[in-house]
Short mmCIF file of C-alpha atoms in Angstrom, two decimals:
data_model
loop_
_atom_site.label_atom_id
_atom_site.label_comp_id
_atom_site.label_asym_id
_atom_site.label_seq_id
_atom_site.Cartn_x
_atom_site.Cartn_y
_atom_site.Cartn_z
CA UNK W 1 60.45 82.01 166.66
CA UNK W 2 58.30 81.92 163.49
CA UNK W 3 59.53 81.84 159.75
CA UNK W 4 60.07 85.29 159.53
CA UNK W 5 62.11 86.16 162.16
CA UNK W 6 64.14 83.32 162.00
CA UNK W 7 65.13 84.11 158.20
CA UNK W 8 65.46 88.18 158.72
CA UNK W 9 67.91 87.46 162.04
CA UNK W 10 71.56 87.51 161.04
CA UNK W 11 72.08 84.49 162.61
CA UNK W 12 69.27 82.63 160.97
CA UNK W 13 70.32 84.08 157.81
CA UNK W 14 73.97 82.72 157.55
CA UNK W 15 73.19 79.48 159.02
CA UNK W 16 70.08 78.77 156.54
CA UNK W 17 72.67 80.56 153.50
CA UNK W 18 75.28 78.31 154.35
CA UNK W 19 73.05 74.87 154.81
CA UNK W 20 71.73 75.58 151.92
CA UNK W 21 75.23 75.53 149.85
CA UNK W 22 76.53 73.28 151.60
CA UNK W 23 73.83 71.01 151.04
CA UNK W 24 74.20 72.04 147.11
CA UNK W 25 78.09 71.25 147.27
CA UNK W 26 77.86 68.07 148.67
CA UNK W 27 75.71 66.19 145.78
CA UNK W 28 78.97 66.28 143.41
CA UNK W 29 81.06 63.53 146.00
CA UNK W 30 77.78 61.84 146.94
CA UNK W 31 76.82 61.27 143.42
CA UNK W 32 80.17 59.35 142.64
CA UNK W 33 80.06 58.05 145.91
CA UNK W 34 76.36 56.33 145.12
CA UNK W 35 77.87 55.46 141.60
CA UNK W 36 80.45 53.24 143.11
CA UNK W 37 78.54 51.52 145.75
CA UNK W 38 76.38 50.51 142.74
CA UNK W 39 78.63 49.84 140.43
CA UNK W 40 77.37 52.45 137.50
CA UNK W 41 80.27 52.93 135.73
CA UNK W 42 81.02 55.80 133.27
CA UNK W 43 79.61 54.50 130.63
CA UNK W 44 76.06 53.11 131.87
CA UNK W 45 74.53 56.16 130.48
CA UNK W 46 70.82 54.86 131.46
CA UNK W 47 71.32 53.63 134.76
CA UNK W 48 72.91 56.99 135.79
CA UNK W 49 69.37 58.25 134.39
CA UNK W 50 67.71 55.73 136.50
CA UNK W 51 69.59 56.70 139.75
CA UNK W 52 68.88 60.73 138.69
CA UNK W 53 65.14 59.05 137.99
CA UNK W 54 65.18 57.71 141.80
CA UNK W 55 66.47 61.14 143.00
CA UNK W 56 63.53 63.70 141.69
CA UNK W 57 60.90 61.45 141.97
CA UNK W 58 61.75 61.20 145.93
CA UNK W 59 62.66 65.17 145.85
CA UNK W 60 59.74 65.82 144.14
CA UNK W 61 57.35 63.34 146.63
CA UNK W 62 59.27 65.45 149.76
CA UNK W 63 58.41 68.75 148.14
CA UNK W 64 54.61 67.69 147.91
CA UNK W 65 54.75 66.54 151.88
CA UNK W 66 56.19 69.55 152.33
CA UNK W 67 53.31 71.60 151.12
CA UNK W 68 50.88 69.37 152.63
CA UNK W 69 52.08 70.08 156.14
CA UNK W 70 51.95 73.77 155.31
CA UNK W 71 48.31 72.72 154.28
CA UNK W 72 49.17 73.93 150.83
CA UNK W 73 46.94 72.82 148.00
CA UNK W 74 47.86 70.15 145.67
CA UNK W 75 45.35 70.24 143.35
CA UNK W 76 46.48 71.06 139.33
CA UNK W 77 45.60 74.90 138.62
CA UNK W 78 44.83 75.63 135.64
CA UNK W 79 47.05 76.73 132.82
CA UNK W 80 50.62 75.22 134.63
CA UNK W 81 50.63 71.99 132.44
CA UNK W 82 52.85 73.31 129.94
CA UNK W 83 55.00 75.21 132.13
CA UNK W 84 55.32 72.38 134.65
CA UNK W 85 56.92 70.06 131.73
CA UNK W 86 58.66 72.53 129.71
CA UNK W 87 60.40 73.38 133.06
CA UNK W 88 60.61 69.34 134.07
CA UNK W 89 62.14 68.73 130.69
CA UNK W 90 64.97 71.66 130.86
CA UNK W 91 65.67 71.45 134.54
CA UNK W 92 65.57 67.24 135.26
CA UNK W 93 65.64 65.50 132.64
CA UNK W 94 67.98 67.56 130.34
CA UNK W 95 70.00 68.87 132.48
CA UNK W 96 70.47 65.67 134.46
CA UNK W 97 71.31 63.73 131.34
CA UNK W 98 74.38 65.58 130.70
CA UNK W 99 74.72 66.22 134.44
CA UNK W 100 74.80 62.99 135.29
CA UNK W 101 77.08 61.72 132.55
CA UNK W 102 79.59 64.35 132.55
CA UNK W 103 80.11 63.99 136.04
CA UNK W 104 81.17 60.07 136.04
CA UNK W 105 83.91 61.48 133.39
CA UNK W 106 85.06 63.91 135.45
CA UNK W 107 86.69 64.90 138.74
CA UNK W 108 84.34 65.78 141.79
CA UNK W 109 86.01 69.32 141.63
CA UNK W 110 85.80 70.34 138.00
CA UNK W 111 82.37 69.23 138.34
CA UNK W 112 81.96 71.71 141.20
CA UNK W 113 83.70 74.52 139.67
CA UNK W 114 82.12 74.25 136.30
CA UNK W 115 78.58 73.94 137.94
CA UNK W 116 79.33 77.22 139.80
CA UNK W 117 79.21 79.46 136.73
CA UNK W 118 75.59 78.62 136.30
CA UNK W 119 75.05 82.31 137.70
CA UNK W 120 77.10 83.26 134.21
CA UNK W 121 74.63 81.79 131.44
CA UNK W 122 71.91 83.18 133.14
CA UNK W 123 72.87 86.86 133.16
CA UNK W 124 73.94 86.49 129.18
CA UNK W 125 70.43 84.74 128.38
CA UNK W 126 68.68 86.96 130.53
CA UNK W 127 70.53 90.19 128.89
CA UNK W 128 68.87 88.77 125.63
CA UNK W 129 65.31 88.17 126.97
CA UNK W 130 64.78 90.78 129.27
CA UNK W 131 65.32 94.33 128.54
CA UNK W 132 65.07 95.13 132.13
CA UNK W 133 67.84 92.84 132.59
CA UNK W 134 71.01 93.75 130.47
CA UNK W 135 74.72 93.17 131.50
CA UNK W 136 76.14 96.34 132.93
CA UNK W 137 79.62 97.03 133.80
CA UNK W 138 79.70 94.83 137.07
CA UNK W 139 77.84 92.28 135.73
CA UNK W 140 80.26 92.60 132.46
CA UNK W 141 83.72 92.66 134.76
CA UNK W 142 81.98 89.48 136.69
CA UNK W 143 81.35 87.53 133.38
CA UNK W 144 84.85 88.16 132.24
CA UNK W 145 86.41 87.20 135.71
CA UNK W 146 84.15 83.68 135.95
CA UNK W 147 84.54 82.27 132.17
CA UNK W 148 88.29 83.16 132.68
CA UNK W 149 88.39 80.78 135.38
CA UNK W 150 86.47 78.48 133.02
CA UNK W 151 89.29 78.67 130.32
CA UNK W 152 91.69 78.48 133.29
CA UNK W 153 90.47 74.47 133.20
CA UNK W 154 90.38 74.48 129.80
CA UNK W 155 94.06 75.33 129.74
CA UNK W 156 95.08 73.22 132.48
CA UNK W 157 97.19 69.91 130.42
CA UNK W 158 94.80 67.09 132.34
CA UNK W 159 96.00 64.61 129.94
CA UNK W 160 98.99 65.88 128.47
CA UNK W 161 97.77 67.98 125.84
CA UNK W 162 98.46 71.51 125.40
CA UNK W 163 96.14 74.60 124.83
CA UNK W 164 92.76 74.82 125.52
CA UNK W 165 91.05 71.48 126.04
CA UNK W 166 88.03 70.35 127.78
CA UNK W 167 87.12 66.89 128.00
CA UNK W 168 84.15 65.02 126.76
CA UNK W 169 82.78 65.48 130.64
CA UNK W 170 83.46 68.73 130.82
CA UNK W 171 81.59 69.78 128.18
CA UNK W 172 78.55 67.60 128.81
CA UNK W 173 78.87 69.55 132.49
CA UNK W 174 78.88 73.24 130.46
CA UNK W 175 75.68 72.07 128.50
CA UNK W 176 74.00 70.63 131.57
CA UNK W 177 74.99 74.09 133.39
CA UNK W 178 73.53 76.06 130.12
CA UNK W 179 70.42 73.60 130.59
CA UNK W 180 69.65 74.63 133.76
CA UNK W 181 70.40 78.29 133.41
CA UNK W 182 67.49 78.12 130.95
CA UNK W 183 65.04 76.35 133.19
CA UNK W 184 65.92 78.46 136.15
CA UNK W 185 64.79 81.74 133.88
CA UNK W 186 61.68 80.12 133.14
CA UNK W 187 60.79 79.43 136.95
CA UNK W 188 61.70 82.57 137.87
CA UNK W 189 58.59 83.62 134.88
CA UNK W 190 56.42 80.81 136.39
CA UNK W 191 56.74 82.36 140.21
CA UNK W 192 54.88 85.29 138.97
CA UNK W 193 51.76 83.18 138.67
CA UNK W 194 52.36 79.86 140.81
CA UNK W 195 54.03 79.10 144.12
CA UNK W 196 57.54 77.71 143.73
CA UNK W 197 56.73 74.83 145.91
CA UNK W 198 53.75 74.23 143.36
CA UNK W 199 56.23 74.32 140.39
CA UNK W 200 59.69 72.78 141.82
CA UNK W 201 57.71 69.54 143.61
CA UNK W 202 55.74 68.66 140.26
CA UNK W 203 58.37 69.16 137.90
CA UNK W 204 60.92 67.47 140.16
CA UNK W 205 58.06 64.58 140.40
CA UNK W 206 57.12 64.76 136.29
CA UNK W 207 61.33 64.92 135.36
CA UNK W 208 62.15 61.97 138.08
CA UNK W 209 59.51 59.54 136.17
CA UNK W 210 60.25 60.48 132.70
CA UNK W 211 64.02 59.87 133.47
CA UNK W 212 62.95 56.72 135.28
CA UNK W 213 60.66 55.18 132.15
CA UNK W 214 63.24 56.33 129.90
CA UNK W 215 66.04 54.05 131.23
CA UNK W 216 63.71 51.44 132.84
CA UNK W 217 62.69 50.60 128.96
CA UNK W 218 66.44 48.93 128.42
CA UNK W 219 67.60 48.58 132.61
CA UNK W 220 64.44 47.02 134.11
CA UNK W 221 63.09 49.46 137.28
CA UNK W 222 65.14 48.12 139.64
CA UNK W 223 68.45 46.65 138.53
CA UNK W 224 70.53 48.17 141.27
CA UNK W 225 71.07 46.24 144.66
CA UNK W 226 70.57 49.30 146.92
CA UNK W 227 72.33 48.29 150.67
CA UNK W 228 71.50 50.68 153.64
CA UNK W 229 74.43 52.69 152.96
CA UNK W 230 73.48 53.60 149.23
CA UNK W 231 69.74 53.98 150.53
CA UNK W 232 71.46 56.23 152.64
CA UNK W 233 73.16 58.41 150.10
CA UNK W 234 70.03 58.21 147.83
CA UNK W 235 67.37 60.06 150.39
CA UNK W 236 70.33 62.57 151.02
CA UNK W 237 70.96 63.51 147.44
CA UNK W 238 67.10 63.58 147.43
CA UNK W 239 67.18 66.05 151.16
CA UNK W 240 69.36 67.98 148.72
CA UNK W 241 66.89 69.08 146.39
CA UNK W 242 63.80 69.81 148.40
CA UNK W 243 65.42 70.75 152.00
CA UNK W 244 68.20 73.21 150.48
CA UNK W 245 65.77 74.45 148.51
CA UNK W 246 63.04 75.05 150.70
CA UNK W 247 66.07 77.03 153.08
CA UNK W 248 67.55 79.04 150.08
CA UNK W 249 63.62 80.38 149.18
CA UNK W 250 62.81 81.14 152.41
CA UNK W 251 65.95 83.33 152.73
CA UNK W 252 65.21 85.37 149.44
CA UNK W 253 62.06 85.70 150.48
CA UNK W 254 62.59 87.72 153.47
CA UNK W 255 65.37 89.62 152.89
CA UNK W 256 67.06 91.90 149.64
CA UNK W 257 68.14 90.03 147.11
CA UNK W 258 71.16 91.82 147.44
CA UNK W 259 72.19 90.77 150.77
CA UNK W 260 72.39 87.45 150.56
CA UNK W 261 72.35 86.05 146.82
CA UNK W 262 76.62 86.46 147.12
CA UNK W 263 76.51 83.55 149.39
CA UNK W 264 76.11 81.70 146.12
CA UNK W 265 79.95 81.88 145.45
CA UNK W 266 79.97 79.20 148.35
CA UNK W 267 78.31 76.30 146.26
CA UNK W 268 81.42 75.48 144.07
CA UNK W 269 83.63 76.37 146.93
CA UNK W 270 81.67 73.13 149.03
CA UNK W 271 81.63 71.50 145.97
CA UNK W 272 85.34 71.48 145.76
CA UNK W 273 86.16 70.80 149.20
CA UNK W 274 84.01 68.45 149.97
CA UNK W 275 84.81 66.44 146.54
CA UNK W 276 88.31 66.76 147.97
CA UNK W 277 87.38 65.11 151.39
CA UNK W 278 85.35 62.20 150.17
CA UNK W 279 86.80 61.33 147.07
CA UNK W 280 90.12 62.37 148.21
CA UNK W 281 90.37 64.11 144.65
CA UNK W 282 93.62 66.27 144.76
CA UNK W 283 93.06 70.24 144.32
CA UNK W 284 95.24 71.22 141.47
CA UNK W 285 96.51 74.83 141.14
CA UNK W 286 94.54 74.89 137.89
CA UNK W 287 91.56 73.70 139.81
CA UNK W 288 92.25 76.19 142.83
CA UNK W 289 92.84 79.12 140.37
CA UNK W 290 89.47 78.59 138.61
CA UNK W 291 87.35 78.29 142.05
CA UNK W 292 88.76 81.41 142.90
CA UNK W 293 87.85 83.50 139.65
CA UNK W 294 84.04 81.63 139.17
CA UNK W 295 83.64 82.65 143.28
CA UNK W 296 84.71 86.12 142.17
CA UNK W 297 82.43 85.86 139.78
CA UNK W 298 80.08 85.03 141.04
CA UNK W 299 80.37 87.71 143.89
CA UNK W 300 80.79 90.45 141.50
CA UNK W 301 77.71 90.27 139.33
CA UNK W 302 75.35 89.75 142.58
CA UNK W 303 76.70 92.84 144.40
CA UNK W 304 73.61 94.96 145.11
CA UNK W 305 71.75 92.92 142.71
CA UNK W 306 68.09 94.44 142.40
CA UNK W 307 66.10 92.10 139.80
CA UNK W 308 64.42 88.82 141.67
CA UNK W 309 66.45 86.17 142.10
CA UNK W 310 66.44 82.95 140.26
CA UNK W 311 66.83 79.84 142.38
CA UNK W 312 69.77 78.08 142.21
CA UNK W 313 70.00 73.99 140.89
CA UNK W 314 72.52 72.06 142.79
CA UNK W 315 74.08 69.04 141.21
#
């Protein structure tokens, strides 16, 4: 069965869809997890850049093999150098800076939740950029319904303190989240003139070493003793971003937008569980309320969703 019919059967639809997210869902416990077999605590702000540094250089080196098997050229075209590293810089090394550090302050499952309403920024930025693109009244009812599940956390007493609060984490995760939303808008520009493969597996590569030189200036390059185990959890986080990828693109590109960009609701709902399994987290009402309202949320503005669809950053 080639490519195409494998990603236009129902069958090879859901299961690519759901590898995909679950793939996504599963870096928020496997980051922690690879933070404590390391021993990069919470406030070893540069050697969680150096582990993110690790990640995208590998994602971005499995992208590149990627397109060479598909005998896909590697060579620099012309005029992408400034779109390659404005995207590196929003996408990787932005977003992962906050990403990164918010996450060792916070729980596994806010992390997931709060990461889900990435689908949220992007319609409000987009409704400014794009006149083509403006919120209308689902995409209005589904941004109301997902940042109410936001404040949901925010009003949620995590440490005893009433009204809405959001911890030091928790915002770094909201302006990691608004980080990527932008990046994501200017991909989706940059696929009108340049593969995604092309764009994703150099600025993955280009956002991996500038994280890496950044922190290696104070940590050293390799300061972490890596056993087989955090190896291990280090090539999966790095599977993460080039294999779920590579499924999630080959699904939109065969089939309507509209059909299958709702299966996007599932990334915070992995996210959660699966911080839940590993980390053995436990799922508050407050934390089970706001799933529920970002998934709706997310369901609702993609529901027969026309304009192209922006691909999705996982943790």
């Amino acid at each position: 069965m080639n490519a195409a019919k494998f990603f236009t059967n129902p069958l090879g639809i859901i299961g690519a869809s759901i590898s995909a997210t679950l793939l996504w869902g599963s870096s928020y416990p496997f980051i922690k997890l690879s933070y404590e077999r390391l021993g990069i605590g919470s406030g070893d702000t540069l050697e969680q850049l150096l582990f993110a540094g690790y990640r995208f250089t590998l994602a971005g080196v499995l992208i590149l093999l990627y397109m060479l098997i598909r005998r896909e050229s590697l060579r620099y075209q012309r005029g992408s150098g400034g779109m390659v590293s404005t995207i590196a810089l929003l996408q990787t090394v932005l977003q992962y800076t906050f990403f990164y550090a918010g996450l060792s302050m916070s729980a596994g499952v806010v992390g997931a939740v709060i990461a889900g309403t990435i689908s949220f920024f992007q319609i409000v930025i987009a409704h400014f950029l794009y006149k083509n693109d403006r919120i209308n009244g689902a995409k209005g009812v589904g941004l109301i319904v997902g940042f109410i599940g936001l404040l949901v956390l925010g009003l949620s007493k995590h440490d005893g303190n009433s009204g809405l609060h959001f911890s030091v984490g928790e915002l770094l995760l909201m302006a990691a989240t608004l980080f990527n939303a932008c990046g994501n808008l200017l991909s989706r520009k940059a696929s009108s003139s340049y593969s995604i493969s092309y764009i994703n597996g150099y600025q993955m590569l280009l956002g991996g070493i500038i994280l890496c030189v950044i922190a290696a200036w104070s940590t050293g390059l390799t300061p972490f003793h890596f056993d087989g185990i955090a190896l291990l959890m280090l090539l999966h986080l790095a599977l993460v971003s080039a294999l779920a990828f590579t499924l999630w693109n080959n699904v939109m590109k065969y089939n309507q937008v509209g059909s299958v960009s709702m299966y996007l609701f599932l990334i915070p709902v992995f996210g959660v569980l699966q911080s839940a399994l590993f980390l053995n987290e436990p799922l508050s009402g407050a934390v089970i309320g706001a799933l529920a309202l970002v998934s709706s949320g997310i369901i609702i503005v993609n529901r027969k969703k026309k304009q192209k669809a922006l691909t999705p950053s996982e943790g």
